[in-house]
Amino acid sequence: MTNSKPEKWPDWLPIRSELAELTPYGAPQISGVTALNTNENPFAVPREVVAQMLTRLPEVLENLNRYPDRDATFLREALANYINKSTKSDFSISNLWAANGSNEILQTLMLACGGRGALGFTPSYSVHPLIAKATGTDWSAGNRDDSFDIDIEKATAQIAELKPGLTFITTPNNPSGTATSFSDLEKLASATKAVKGLLIIDEAYAEFSAEVSAVKLIATYPNVVVVRTMSKAFAFAGARVGYAIGDESIVKALLVTRLPYHLSSTTQALALVALENSPLLLAEVAALVAERERVARELSKLGFDVVPSSANFLLFRGFKVDSPEAWKSLVDSGILLRDVGLEGYLRVTIGLPIENEQFLAAIAALKP
Ligand SMILES: *Cc1c(COP(=O)(O)O)cnc(C)c1O
């Protein structure tokens, strides 16, 4: 939930009528507080990685008169290597696409393949329906149950009925943190394949999860596209790098709707250095998972109801006041959480241990 109200557009402004009621995506930005609201990785890029980036930059900067490599060849190769190593797979550069954050990947996909509409299961990542609106893609919403699980029988029936061009699954899901099992993903892959639709699996938090990656479905189900990001596990949100793994023909379709030279040479160069150092950048993932489990235990001890999470955040409820009031009271104590618009719930991103301690101290005042 954001605090913004729909804009009153001047009558000379020809904004598309279907967009007139929308408000920009974004969490409130408040300075001077401990921000645990956007699922960033709290660990800074290690000094030695920064030093390597600086040695790489002069060559990039001297060549800024030239367009970047349109096809991001080296970067896609490095991403394929990373995925192959971490998931024991055998993808090549023709299975990879990269863009300015996974949000741009999602937009490019909708532009290319959204003609028959899209289906998602809420509550989930609210940017999916927002990009659908902005790209003129019809959006249908299926449901998750009270535990944020997807009823696979119902979901596959809905897919058979609606025949969407795109079906979205976020796993681990945002804002709940819950994961969809590999066997359920396979059922969805089969149901979407039967209606000649794509299954887009948003794995923004995959590195924090113990589930097998959906990339393992691609060989059998060429209609599966896995979308990943370097923003969360790689601690690289500011650089804006997301990517997709899928069948060659999907990558070819993305080439049609991507903007020419969409990924700057600076971004490509910095991301390459980051991937060369992936063990260093990913080193804190295990520490964040351990902190997640510790914070979940502490919240439960205080009497809160915590949703089991496979990501770098926790969704929880049980405040003695309603959640907007709890959110406000936490801001007053210097802690910024996310009100995701689910009644009774707030979402906390796992921060540095000291930040998590501040959070736990502040939240104790709101226990049931
Ligand atoms: C954070 C997030 C993204 C966006 O990541 P960027 O790569 O930074 O654009 C995509 N999907 C989900 C579910 C996310 O939570």
Coordinates of C-alpha atoms and ligand atoms in Angstrom, one line a residue, residues 39 100-104 106 125 128 170 174 202 204-205 228-232 240-242, ligand 1:
N39 CA 13.8 -6.5 0.5
N100 CA 17.5 -3.4 -16.5
G101 CA 16.1 -5.3 -13.5
S102 CA 13.7 -8.3 -13.8
N103 CA 10.9 -5.7 -14.0
E104 CA 12.1 -4.8 -17.5
L106 CA 8.6 -8.9 -17.3
Y125 CA 4.0 -9.3 -6.6
H128 CA 2.9 -8.0 -12.4
T170 CA 6.1 -15.9 -7.9
N174 CA 6.3 -11.8 -2.4
D202 CA 9.4 -15.2 -11.0
A204 CA 13.5 -13.1 -7.5
Y205 CA 14.3 -14.8 -4.2
R228 CA 15.7 -13.9 -11.9
T229 CA 17.3 -10.7 -10.6
M230 CA 20.7 -9.7 -9.2
S231 CA 18.9 -7.2 -6.9
K232 CA 18.3 -9.4 -3.9
R240 CA 19.5 -2.8 -12.2
V241 CA 20.2 -6.3 -13.6
G242 CA 17.6 -8.9 -14.1
Ligands
LIG1 C1 12.2 -7.4 -6.1 C2 11.4 -8.2 -7.0 C3 11.6 -8.1 -8.4 C4 12.3 -6.9 -9.0 O1 13.5 -6.9 -9.1 P1 14.4 -6.0 -10.0 O2 15.3 -7.0 -10.7 O3 15.1 -5.1 -9.0 O4 13.6 -5.2 -11.0 C5 10.9 -8.9 -9.2 N1 10.0 -9.8 -8.7 C6 9.8 -9.9 -7.4 C7 8.8 -10.9 -6.9 C8 10.4 -9.1 -6.5 O5 10.1 -9.1 -5.2

